[in-house]
mmCIF file of C-alpha atoms and ligand atoms in Angstrom:
data_model
loop_
_atom_site.group_PDB
_atom_site.id
_atom_site.type_symbol
_atom_site.label_atom_id
_atom_site.label_comp_id
_atom_site.label_asym_id
_atom_site.label_seq_id
_atom_site.Cartn_x
_atom_site.Cartn_y
_atom_site.Cartn_z
ATOM 1 C CA UNK A 1 0.000 0.000 0.000
ATOM 2 C CA UNK A 2 1.536 3.292 -1.056
ATOM 3 C CA UNK A 3 1.669 5.936 1.649
ATOM 4 C CA UNK A 4 0.185 8.622 -0.600
ATOM 5 C CA UNK A 5 -3.043 6.628 -0.678
ATOM 6 C CA UNK A 6 -3.501 7.093 3.047
ATOM 7 C CA UNK A 7 -4.930 10.633 3.331
ATOM 8 C CA UNK A 8 -7.513 9.798 0.666
ATOM 9 C CA UNK A 9 -8.333 6.542 2.452
ATOM 10 C CA UNK A 10 -8.792 8.252 5.824
ATOM 11 C CA UNK A 11 -11.061 10.838 4.208
ATOM 12 C CA UNK A 12 -13.198 8.153 2.574
ATOM 13 C CA UNK A 13 -13.487 6.232 5.847
ATOM 14 C CA UNK A 14 -14.446 9.334 7.850
ATOM 15 C CA UNK A 15 -17.016 10.309 5.248
ATOM 16 C CA UNK A 16 -18.474 6.799 5.206
ATOM 17 C CA UNK A 17 -18.668 6.802 9.012
ATOM 18 C CA UNK A 18 -20.302 10.254 9.145
ATOM 19 C CA UNK A 19 -22.944 9.292 6.586
ATOM 20 C CA UNK A 20 -23.783 6.006 8.275
ATOM 21 C CA UNK A 21 -23.999 7.608 11.727
ATOM 22 C CA UNK A 22 -26.301 10.318 10.410
ATOM 23 C CA UNK A 23 -28.557 7.737 8.787
ATOM 24 C CA UNK A 24 -29.173 6.268 12.272
ATOM 25 C CA UNK A 25 -29.689 2.781 10.841
ATOM 26 C CA UNK A 26 -28.662 -0.509 12.501
ATOM 27 C CA UNK A 27 -24.896 -1.013 12.521
ATOM 28 C CA UNK A 28 -23.459 -4.155 10.909
ATOM 29 C CA UNK A 29 -19.917 -5.103 11.871
ATOM 30 C CA UNK A 30 -17.912 -7.782 10.113
ATOM 31 C CA UNK A 31 -15.534 -9.498 12.567
ATOM 32 C CA UNK A 32 -12.434 -11.488 11.637
ATOM 33 C CA UNK A 33 -10.397 -13.731 13.949
ATOM 34 C CA UNK A 34 -7.245 -15.678 12.990
ATOM 35 C CA UNK A 35 -5.009 -15.440 16.072
ATOM 36 C CA UNK A 36 -4.531 -19.161 16.637
ATOM 37 C CA UNK A 37 -6.050 -22.214 14.993
ATOM 38 C CA UNK A 38 -9.576 -21.115 14.108
ATOM 39 C CA UNK A 39 -10.342 -19.049 11.023
ATOM 40 C CA UNK A 40 -13.519 -17.181 11.873
ATOM 41 C CA UNK A 41 -15.702 -14.467 10.377
ATOM 42 C CA UNK A 42 -18.938 -13.073 11.790
ATOM 43 C CA UNK A 43 -21.544 -10.409 11.168
ATOM 44 C CA UNK A 44 -23.225 -8.792 14.149
ATOM 45 C CA UNK A 45 -25.890 -6.123 14.389
ATOM 46 C CA UNK A 46 -25.667 -3.213 16.867
ATOM 47 C CA UNK A 47 -22.915 -4.896 18.876
ATOM 48 C CA UNK A 48 -25.064 -7.631 20.358
ATOM 49 C CA UNK A 49 -27.070 -9.582 17.792
ATOM 50 C CA UNK A 50 -25.183 -12.381 16.020
ATOM 51 C CA UNK A 51 -26.356 -12.766 12.425
ATOM 52 C CA UNK A 52 -23.586 -15.215 11.471
ATOM 53 C CA UNK A 53 -20.546 -16.653 13.221
ATOM 54 C CA UNK A 54 -18.620 -19.016 10.944
ATOM 55 C CA UNK A 55 -15.715 -20.933 12.481
ATOM 56 C CA UNK A 56 -13.345 -23.089 10.423
ATOM 57 C CA UNK A 57 -11.425 -25.049 13.063
ATOM 58 C CA UNK A 58 -8.017 -26.530 12.323
ATOM 59 C CA UNK A 59 -7.977 -28.671 15.473
ATOM 60 C CA UNK A 60 -8.036 -31.905 13.448
ATOM 61 C CA UNK A 61 -4.972 -30.804 11.467
ATOM 62 C CA UNK A 62 -2.932 -29.959 14.566
ATOM 63 C CA UNK A 63 -4.041 -33.010 16.527
ATOM 64 C CA UNK A 64 -1.439 -35.294 15.001
ATOM 65 C CA UNK A 65 1.334 -32.875 16.053
ATOM 66 C CA UNK A 66 0.037 -32.698 19.650
ATOM 67 C CA UNK A 67 -0.300 -28.906 19.504
ATOM 68 C CA UNK A 68 -0.706 -25.944 17.166
ATOM 69 C CA UNK A 69 2.048 -25.698 14.538
ATOM 70 C CA UNK A 70 2.346 -21.966 13.655
ATOM 71 C CA UNK A 71 3.412 -22.457 10.020
ATOM 72 C CA UNK A 72 0.586 -24.891 9.370
ATOM 73 C CA UNK A 73 -1.896 -22.546 11.055
ATOM 74 C CA UNK A 74 -0.875 -19.601 8.825
ATOM 75 C CA UNK A 75 -1.239 -21.647 5.660
ATOM 76 C CA UNK A 76 -4.660 -22.896 6.667
ATOM 77 C CA UNK A 77 -5.803 -19.365 7.455
ATOM 78 C CA UNK A 78 -4.699 -18.234 3.989
ATOM 79 C CA UNK A 79 -6.690 -21.082 2.424
ATOM 80 C CA UNK A 80 -9.795 -20.461 4.522
ATOM 81 C CA UNK A 81 -10.074 -16.723 5.068
ATOM 82 C CA UNK A 82 -11.865 -15.633 1.894
ATOM 83 C CA UNK A 83 -14.360 -18.476 1.958
ATOM 84 C CA UNK A 84 -15.034 -17.971 5.649
ATOM 85 C CA UNK A 85 -15.777 -14.257 5.171
ATOM 86 C CA UNK A 86 -18.006 -14.991 2.160
ATOM 87 C CA UNK A 87 -19.877 -17.648 4.099
ATOM 88 C CA UNK A 88 -20.446 -15.297 7.047
ATOM 89 C CA UNK A 89 -21.845 -12.571 4.767
ATOM 90 C CA UNK A 90 -23.981 -15.136 3.002
ATOM 91 C CA UNK A 91 -25.423 -16.564 6.213
ATOM 92 C CA UNK A 92 -26.111 -13.066 7.530
ATOM 93 C CA UNK A 93 -27.832 -12.186 4.256
ATOM 94 C CA UNK A 94 -25.572 -9.149 3.855
ATOM 95 C CA UNK A 95 -23.301 -7.844 1.126
ATOM 96 C CA UNK A 96 -20.069 -5.963 1.760
ATOM 97 C CA UNK A 97 -21.880 -2.757 0.755
ATOM 98 C CA UNK A 98 -24.096 -3.143 3.824
ATOM 99 C CA UNK A 99 -21.193 -3.586 6.260
ATOM 100 C CA UNK A 100 -20.425 -0.494 8.372
ATOM 101 C CA UNK A 101 -16.996 -1.487 9.697
ATOM 102 C CA UNK A 102 -14.582 -4.389 9.877
ATOM 103 C CA UNK A 103 -13.090 -5.457 13.223
ATOM 104 C CA UNK A 104 -10.087 -7.766 13.331
ATOM 105 C CA UNK A 105 -7.942 -9.373 16.030
ATOM 106 C CA UNK A 106 -4.448 -7.885 15.769
ATOM 107 C CA UNK A 107 -2.936 -9.524 18.866
ATOM 108 C CA UNK A 108 -1.921 -11.314 20.939
ATOM 109 C CA UNK A 109 -1.448 -14.582 19.093
ATOM 110 C CA UNK A 110 0.711 -16.270 16.491
ATOM 111 C CA UNK A 111 2.051 -13.449 14.367
ATOM 112 C CA UNK A 112 1.869 -15.325 11.049
ATOM 113 C CA UNK A 113 -1.724 -16.285 11.823
ATOM 114 C CA UNK A 114 -2.750 -12.783 12.935
ATOM 115 C CA UNK A 115 -1.327 -11.274 9.752
ATOM 116 C CA UNK A 116 -3.702 -13.250 7.553
ATOM 117 C CA UNK A 117 -6.771 -11.754 9.221
ATOM 118 C CA UNK A 118 -5.251 -8.285 9.439
ATOM 119 C CA UNK A 119 -4.302 -8.296 5.731
ATOM 120 C CA UNK A 120 -7.792 -9.449 4.731
ATOM 121 C CA UNK A 121 -9.458 -6.811 6.919
ATOM 122 C CA UNK A 122 -7.210 -4.047 5.585
ATOM 123 C CA UNK A 123 -7.946 -5.058 1.996
ATOM 124 C CA UNK A 124 -11.710 -4.913 2.582
ATOM 125 C CA UNK A 125 -11.457 -1.647 4.482
ATOM 126 C CA UNK A 126 -9.393 -0.085 1.703
ATOM 127 C CA UNK A 127 -11.548 -1.420 -1.118
ATOM 128 C CA UNK A 128 -14.843 -0.320 0.465
ATOM 129 C CA UNK A 129 -13.623 2.728 2.352
ATOM 130 C CA UNK A 130 -15.095 1.428 5.600
ATOM 131 C CA UNK A 131 -13.584 1.824 9.094
ATOM 132 C CA UNK A 132 -10.960 -0.696 10.214
ATOM 133 C CA UNK A 133 -10.937 -1.582 13.913
ATOM 134 C CA UNK A 134 -8.085 -3.436 15.633
ATOM 135 C CA UNK A 135 -9.296 -5.624 18.512
ATOM 136 C CA UNK A 136 -7.313 -7.181 21.353
ATOM 137 C CA UNK A 137 -8.072 -10.912 21.521
ATOM 138 C CA UNK A 138 -8.768 -10.864 25.281
ATOM 139 C CA UNK A 139 -11.132 -7.913 24.906
ATOM 140 C CA UNK A 140 -12.910 -10.101 22.372
ATOM 141 C CA UNK A 141 -13.205 -13.007 24.817
ATOM 142 C CA UNK A 142 -14.656 -10.666 27.436
ATOM 143 C CA UNK A 143 -17.143 -9.148 24.962
ATOM 144 C CA UNK A 144 -18.478 -12.619 24.123
ATOM 145 C CA UNK A 145 -20.488 -11.984 27.280
ATOM 146 C CA UNK A 146 -22.200 -8.947 25.760
ATOM 147 C CA UNK A 147 -23.699 -11.251 23.129
ATOM 148 C CA UNK A 148 -25.546 -12.886 26.025
ATOM 149 C CA UNK A 149 -26.423 -10.067 28.378
ATOM 150 C CA UNK A 150 -25.685 -6.361 28.943
ATOM 151 C CA UNK A 151 -22.499 -5.662 30.903
ATOM 152 C CA UNK A 152 -22.747 -3.966 34.272
ATOM 153 C CA UNK A 153 -19.755 -2.114 35.654
ATOM 154 C CA UNK A 154 -17.538 -2.484 37.538
ATOM 155 C CA UNK A 155 -17.097 -6.087 36.503
ATOM 156 C CA UNK A 156 -14.433 -8.714 36.965
ATOM 157 C CA UNK A 157 -13.723 -11.098 34.092
ATOM 158 C CA UNK A 158 -11.810 -14.353 34.347
ATOM 159 C CA UNK A 159 -10.323 -15.177 30.944
ATOM 160 C CA UNK A 160 -8.980 -18.718 30.762
ATOM 161 C CA UNK A 161 -7.851 -20.286 27.508
ATOM 162 C CA UNK A 162 -5.007 -22.231 25.928
ATOM 163 C CA UNK A 163 -2.958 -19.059 25.696
ATOM 164 C CA UNK A 164 -4.267 -16.896 28.551
ATOM 165 C CA UNK A 165 -5.171 -16.750 32.196
ATOM 166 C CA UNK A 166 -6.151 -13.253 33.230
ATOM 167 C CA UNK A 167 -8.314 -11.546 35.816
ATOM 168 C CA UNK A 168 -9.488 -8.266 34.330
ATOM 169 C CA UNK A 169 -11.303 -5.373 35.988
ATOM 170 C CA UNK A 170 -13.537 -3.248 33.742
ATOM 171 C CA UNK A 171 -14.960 0.015 35.037
ATOM 172 C CA UNK A 172 -16.556 0.999 31.729
ATOM 173 C CA UNK A 173 -16.763 -0.121 28.109
ATOM 174 C CA UNK A 174 -13.370 -0.400 26.440
ATOM 175 C CA UNK A 175 -11.370 0.000 29.664
ATOM 176 C CA UNK A 176 -9.333 -2.944 30.928
ATOM 177 C CA UNK A 177 -7.198 -3.257 34.035
ATOM 178 C CA UNK A 178 -5.307 -6.498 34.526
ATOM 179 C CA UNK A 179 -5.560 -7.491 38.177
ATOM 180 C CA UNK A 180 -3.620 -10.707 37.757
ATOM 181 C CA UNK A 181 -2.292 -13.079 35.139
ATOM 182 C CA UNK A 182 -0.357 -16.301 34.888
ATOM 183 C CA UNK A 183 3.338 -16.165 35.602
ATOM 184 C CA UNK A 184 4.031 -19.290 33.554
ATOM 185 C CA UNK A 185 1.609 -21.661 31.806
ATOM 186 C CA UNK A 186 -1.924 -20.679 30.844
ATOM 187 C CA UNK A 187 -4.663 -22.757 32.500
ATOM 188 C CA UNK A 188 -5.590 -24.502 29.234
ATOM 189 C CA UNK A 189 -1.933 -25.144 28.483
ATOM 190 C CA UNK A 190 -1.551 -26.878 31.867
ATOM 191 C CA UNK A 191 -4.615 -29.002 31.043
ATOM 192 C CA UNK A 192 -3.144 -29.909 27.661
ATOM 193 C CA UNK A 193 0.265 -30.823 29.145
ATOM 194 C CA UNK A 194 -1.195 -32.972 31.922
ATOM 195 C CA UNK A 195 -3.481 -34.663 29.376
ATOM 196 C CA UNK A 196 -0.467 -35.456 27.244
ATOM 197 C CA UNK A 197 1.298 -37.046 30.241
ATOM 198 C CA UNK A 198 -1.800 -39.208 30.742
ATOM 199 C CA UNK A 199 -1.694 -40.246 27.090
ATOM 200 C CA UNK A 200 -4.854 -38.330 26.147
ATOM 201 C CA UNK A 201 -5.294 -36.647 22.736
ATOM 202 C CA UNK A 202 -4.858 -32.918 22.024
ATOM 203 C CA UNK A 203 -6.529 -30.648 23.064
ATOM 204 C CA UNK A 204 -6.614 -32.428 26.391
ATOM 205 C CA UNK A 205 -8.793 -30.081 28.454
ATOM 206 C CA UNK A 206 -12.131 -31.718 27.643
ATOM 207 C CA UNK A 207 -10.661 -35.221 28.216
ATOM 208 C CA UNK A 208 -9.331 -34.319 31.674
ATOM 209 C CA UNK A 209 -12.670 -32.693 32.481
ATOM 210 C CA UNK A 210 -14.515 -35.886 31.522
ATOM 211 C CA UNK A 211 -12.088 -38.145 33.428
ATOM 212 C CA UNK A 212 -12.216 -35.870 36.480
ATOM 213 C CA UNK A 213 -15.928 -36.572 36.808
ATOM 214 C CA UNK A 214 -15.239 -40.303 36.923
ATOM 215 C CA UNK A 215 -12.616 -40.097 39.654
ATOM 216 C CA UNK A 216 -12.008 -38.889 43.179
ATOM 217 C CA UNK A 217 -9.722 -35.988 44.070
ATOM 218 C CA UNK A 218 -7.632 -38.077 46.471
ATOM 219 C CA UNK A 219 -4.095 -37.392 45.194
ATOM 220 C CA UNK A 220 -2.491 -34.590 47.225
ATOM 221 C CA UNK A 221 -1.436 -31.772 44.884
ATOM 222 C CA UNK A 222 -0.335 -28.184 45.623
ATOM 223 C CA UNK A 223 -2.370 -24.989 45.191
ATOM 224 C CA UNK A 224 -0.393 -22.001 43.930
ATOM 225 C CA UNK A 225 -1.830 -19.140 45.999
ATOM 226 C CA UNK A 226 1.411 -17.087 45.615
ATOM 227 C CA UNK A 227 1.645 -13.961 47.830
ATOM 228 C CA UNK A 228 -1.482 -13.469 49.974
ATOM 229 C CA UNK A 229 -2.646 -10.349 48.109
ATOM 230 C CA UNK A 230 -1.703 -11.496 44.608
ATOM 231 C CA UNK A 231 -4.232 -12.129 41.858
ATOM 232 C CA UNK A 232 -1.557 -13.789 39.725
ATOM 233 C CA UNK A 233 -1.653 -17.466 38.821
ATOM 234 C CA UNK A 234 0.963 -20.163 38.349
ATOM 235 C CA UNK A 235 0.331 -23.614 36.955
ATOM 236 C CA UNK A 236 3.778 -24.979 36.120
ATOM 237 C CA UNK A 237 4.430 -26.202 39.698
ATOM 238 C CA UNK A 238 1.139 -28.078 39.677
ATOM 239 C CA UNK A 239 1.910 -29.591 36.284
ATOM 240 C CA UNK A 240 5.340 -30.743 37.593
ATOM 241 C CA UNK A 241 3.707 -32.199 40.696
ATOM 242 C CA UNK A 242 1.388 -34.262 38.483
ATOM 243 C CA UNK A 243 4.305 -35.478 36.355
ATOM 244 C CA UNK A 244 6.327 -36.336 39.486
ATOM 245 C CA UNK A 245 3.419 -38.261 40.957
ATOM 246 C CA UNK A 246 3.151 -40.318 37.768
ATOM 247 C CA UNK A 247 6.904 -40.841 37.607
ATOM 248 C CA UNK A 248 7.285 -41.872 41.267
ATOM 249 C CA UNK A 249 4.365 -44.273 41.042
ATOM 250 C CA UNK A 250 5.785 -45.978 37.960
ATOM 251 C CA UNK A 251 9.213 -46.303 39.671
ATOM 252 C CA UNK A 252 7.577 -48.019 42.600
ATOM 253 C CA UNK A 253 5.704 -50.281 40.222
ATOM 254 C CA UNK A 254 2.383 -48.807 41.366
ATOM 255 C CA UNK A 255 -0.385 -47.517 39.165
ATOM 256 C CA UNK A 256 -2.327 -44.358 39.782
ATOM 257 C CA UNK A 257 -5.912 -44.275 38.687
ATOM 258 C CA UNK A 258 -5.868 -41.663 35.864
ATOM 259 C CA UNK A 259 -9.385 -40.540 36.762
ATOM 260 C CA UNK A 260 -8.304 -39.770 40.341
ATOM 261 C CA UNK A 261 -5.255 -37.865 39.154
ATOM 262 C CA UNK A 262 -7.398 -35.899 36.682
ATOM 263 C CA UNK A 263 -9.923 -35.118 39.434
ATOM 264 C CA UNK A 264 -7.151 -33.980 41.797
ATOM 265 C CA UNK A 265 -5.518 -31.785 39.142
ATOM 266 C CA UNK A 266 -8.848 -30.231 38.206
ATOM 267 C CA UNK A 267 -9.705 -29.584 41.867
ATOM 268 C CA UNK A 268 -6.442 -27.707 42.329
ATOM 269 C CA UNK A 269 -6.832 -25.562 39.183
ATOM 270 C CA UNK A 270 -10.490 -24.790 39.836
ATOM 271 C CA UNK A 271 -10.067 -23.899 43.505
ATOM 272 C CA UNK A 272 -7.374 -21.297 42.805
ATOM 273 C CA UNK A 273 -9.180 -19.808 39.775
ATOM 274 C CA UNK A 274 -12.480 -19.535 41.622
ATOM 275 C CA UNK A 275 -11.176 -18.189 44.932
ATOM 276 C CA UNK A 276 -9.030 -15.490 43.310
ATOM 277 C CA UNK A 277 -11.918 -14.430 41.102
ATOM 278 C CA UNK A 278 -14.289 -14.179 44.069
ATOM 279 C CA UNK A 279 -11.727 -12.224 46.116
ATOM 280 C CA UNK A 280 -11.188 -9.777 43.216
ATOM 281 C CA UNK A 281 -14.933 -9.361 42.657
ATOM 282 C CA UNK A 282 -15.523 -8.579 46.341
ATOM 283 C CA UNK A 283 -12.536 -6.229 46.615
ATOM 284 C CA UNK A 284 -13.747 -4.198 43.618
ATOM 285 C CA UNK A 285 -17.447 -4.436 44.460
ATOM 286 C CA UNK A 286 -18.119 -5.999 41.083
ATOM 287 C CA UNK A 287 -21.700 -5.944 39.821
ATOM 288 C CA UNK A 288 -20.920 -8.857 37.518
ATOM 289 C CA UNK A 289 -18.476 -11.724 37.225
ATOM 290 C CA UNK A 290 -17.778 -12.882 33.673
ATOM 291 C CA UNK A 291 -16.150 -16.111 32.565
ATOM 292 C CA UNK A 292 -14.516 -16.323 29.144
ATOM 293 C CA UNK A 293 -12.069 -18.349 27.031
ATOM 294 C CA UNK A 294 -11.939 -22.013 26.009
ATOM 295 C CA UNK A 295 -11.457 -23.309 29.567
ATOM 296 C CA UNK A 296 -14.845 -21.763 30.451
ATOM 297 C CA UNK A 297 -16.135 -25.008 28.916
ATOM 298 C CA UNK A 298 -14.833 -26.847 31.981
ATOM 299 C CA UNK A 299 -17.730 -28.344 33.893
ATOM 300 C CA UNK A 300 -15.871 -28.334 37.207
ATOM 301 C CA UNK A 301 -14.997 -24.654 36.852
ATOM 302 C CA UNK A 302 -18.513 -23.653 35.805
ATOM 303 C CA UNK A 303 -20.091 -25.532 38.702
ATOM 304 C CA UNK A 304 -17.669 -24.231 41.348
ATOM 305 C CA UNK A 305 -17.837 -20.623 40.140
ATOM 306 C CA UNK A 306 -21.638 -20.755 39.969
ATOM 307 C CA UNK A 307 -21.837 -22.087 43.515
ATOM 308 C CA UNK A 308 -19.394 -19.558 44.982
ATOM 309 C CA UNK A 309 -21.016 -16.611 43.163
ATOM 310 C CA UNK A 310 -24.409 -17.686 44.506
ATOM 311 C CA UNK A 311 -23.001 -17.868 48.050
ATOM 312 C CA UNK A 312 -21.537 -14.378 47.717
ATOM 313 C CA UNK A 313 -24.562 -12.865 45.970
ATOM 314 C CA UNK A 314 -22.565 -12.087 42.814
ATOM 315 C CA UNK A 315 -24.152 -12.093 39.354
ATOM 316 C CA UNK A 316 -22.297 -14.517 37.098
ATOM 317 C CA UNK A 317 -22.372 -14.618 33.283
ATOM 318 C CA UNK A 318 -21.023 -17.555 31.300
ATOM 319 C CA UNK A 319 -21.493 -17.454 27.519
ATOM 320 C CA UNK A 320 -22.527 -20.595 25.627
ATOM 321 C CA UNK A 321 -19.599 -22.773 24.595
ATOM 322 C CA UNK A 322 -19.674 -21.695 20.964
ATOM 323 C CA UNK A 323 -18.886 -18.143 22.120
ATOM 324 C CA UNK A 324 -16.276 -19.179 24.735
ATOM 325 C CA UNK A 325 -13.822 -20.667 22.245
ATOM 326 C CA UNK A 326 -12.194 -18.471 19.603
ATOM 327 C CA UNK A 327 -14.744 -16.881 17.280
ATOM 328 C CA UNK A 328 -15.192 -13.668 15.308
ATOM 329 C CA UNK A 329 -18.556 -12.634 16.794
ATOM 330 C CA UNK A 330 -16.810 -11.723 20.053
ATOM 331 C CA UNK A 331 -14.236 -9.691 18.093
ATOM 332 C CA UNK A 332 -17.004 -7.794 16.304
ATOM 333 C CA UNK A 333 -18.755 -7.216 19.671
ATOM 334 C CA UNK A 334 -15.612 -5.653 21.169
ATOM 335 C CA UNK A 335 -15.011 -3.703 17.943
ATOM 336 C CA UNK A 336 -18.502 -2.184 18.120
ATOM 337 C CA UNK A 337 -17.444 -0.164 21.203
ATOM 338 C CA UNK A 338 -14.588 1.363 19.181
ATOM 339 C CA UNK A 339 -16.970 1.940 16.305
ATOM 340 C CA UNK A 340 -19.220 4.068 18.523
ATOM 341 C CA UNK A 341 -16.178 6.036 19.700
ATOM 342 C CA UNK A 342 -14.842 6.494 16.148
ATOM 343 C CA UNK A 343 -11.672 4.776 17.314
ATOM 344 C CA UNK A 344 -10.228 3.408 14.054
ATOM 345 C CA UNK A 345 -6.940 1.894 12.915
ATOM 346 C CA UNK A 346 -4.908 3.025 9.920
ATOM 347 C CA UNK A 347 -3.615 0.915 7.084
ATOM 348 C CA UNK A 348 -0.405 0.470 9.094
ATOM 349 C CA UNK A 349 -2.265 -1.885 11.468
ATOM 350 C CA UNK A 350 -0.011 -4.872 12.114
ATOM 351 C CA UNK A 351 -0.296 -8.225 13.860
ATOM 352 C CA UNK A 352 1.401 -8.019 17.274
ATOM 353 C CA UNK A 353 2.210 -11.355 18.961
ATOM 354 C CA UNK A 354 2.598 -9.932 22.487
ATOM 355 C CA UNK A 355 0.065 -7.097 22.331
ATOM 356 C CA UNK A 356 -0.676 -5.775 25.847
ATOM 357 C CA UNK A 357 -4.236 -5.209 27.004
ATOM 358 C CA UNK A 358 -4.487 -1.514 27.738
ATOM 359 C CA UNK A 359 -7.219 1.071 28.129
ATOM 360 C CA UNK A 360 -7.493 1.581 24.415
ATOM 361 C CA UNK A 361 -7.669 -1.257 21.936
ATOM 362 C CA UNK A 362 -5.639 0.756 19.428
ATOM 363 C CA UNK A 363 -2.727 3.162 19.381
HETATM 364 O O1 KG4 B 401 -10.063 -20.127 23.865
HETATM 365 P P1 KG4 B 401 -9.530 -21.343 23.190
HETATM 366 O O2 KG4 B 401 -10.406 -22.062 22.215
HETATM 367 O O3 KG4 B 401 -8.218 -21.018 22.421
HETATM 368 C C1 KG4 B 401 -7.238 -20.162 22.907
HETATM 369 O O4 KG4 B 401 -7.373 -18.916 22.728
HETATM 370 O O5 KG4 B 401 -6.294 -20.701 23.531
HETATM 371 O O6 KG4 B 401 -9.075 -22.352 24.356
HETATM 372 C C2 KG4 B 401 -8.561 -23.645 24.079
HETATM 373 C C3 KG4 B 401 -8.123 -24.288 25.399
HETATM 374 C C4 KG4 B 401 -7.354 -25.581 25.220
HETATM 375 O O7 KG4 B 401 -6.193 -25.540 26.024
HETATM 376 C C5 KG4 B 401 -8.328 -26.649 25.703
HETATM 377 O O8 KG4 B 401 -7.699 -27.786 26.280
HETATM 378 C C6 KG4 B 401 -9.086 -25.879 26.762
HETATM 379 O O9 KG4 B 401 -9.278 -24.595 26.200
HETATM 380 N N1 KG4 B 401 -10.373 -26.513 27.069
HETATM 381 C C7 KG4 B 401 -10.686 -27.038 28.274
HETATM 382 C C8 KG4 B 401 -11.984 -27.595 28.155
HETATM 383 N N2 KG4 B 401 -12.422 -27.381 26.880
HETATM 384 C C9 KG4 B 401 -11.428 -26.700 26.222
HETATM 385 N N3 KG4 B 401 -9.984 -27.079 29.406
HETATM 386 C C10 KG4 B 401 -10.564 -27.659 30.476
HETATM 387 N N4 KG4 B 401 -11.782 -28.236 30.424
HETATM 388 C C11 KG4 B 401 -12.530 -28.215 29.317
HETATM 389 N N5 KG4 B 401 -13.750 -28.780 29.300
HETATM 390 ZN ZN1 ZN B 402 -8.773 -17.276 22.632
#
């Protein structure tokens, strides 16, 4: 893209935005998500109504490698992106002419994967002269909740996925304060590593969850509370403790019931996640507790968080599973807030692997 095109582009975008805002019609946002191993495109209306949310998962491809292979993920995104966007528009019954803005995940994630979505979004934005909005992936996970119910502030969100474990405080739309995060492995990553040690397929989270319900939490394992006032998490010590338990048992010629080990591991993860979330919600007088990310699928976590929130009189929101795992509807939902603020990216928008979550979703 030549630089001299930029002023003209910005003018066209601003003009498009002004005209659409004046018309006062419903707002249709096209969302694009390619940060990891799902290629997804969605169309949502007025920030909350999902008209289409198409997800092309690559999980089957990565399964045989036991994890996501970045190069393979990028290639798959390139193959899938155009079709996925077309399918989303089709399902929503919309044409590109009817789309008001395009919102895309620009980090954090695998940089080669992010770039595919960012390049596609930039091309559409440039071709149609519509606003381009860069969305932080975690903001997207949190906004999955707004597709279910209106947010009430202040709120505390627990985001737990294969790549993230964060406790976020939101005092208003578009403002994010990280209260705590993992110092080593993400919660889902710990699940996947323990599952691997137990010989379970990738991704292992759902398999451990299933096994945990068949066993008893009778294997003593540590809980990483860290410093008394910390909202940070740590899962690598727990993962090592599980591996050591397996190793020691096999050296002694004993067998450990995998279901009991899974139940014990899950109990340790869930207890720390839930108690820190409850403590944060009480300390900040949260009006809502939100759960987001792929690990929100965990039955043990959902049950324990529901029970503790009920005890404490806290309102809990958990989106349906299809909105907990990576998808573009949540990206469009977060992007809608920037749309209302006129907070747009330029054609220099880039994929950023380690993008921090700050008050603004764009520079
Ligand atoms: O949000 P997500 O789809 O992708 C990332 O952004 O990482 O999360 C995927 C992660 C994987 O680590 C997977 O094992 C975990 O979520 N997961 C679960 C469950 N279902 C998915 N972990 C625990 N219990 C589950 N039921
Ligand atoms: Zn995610």
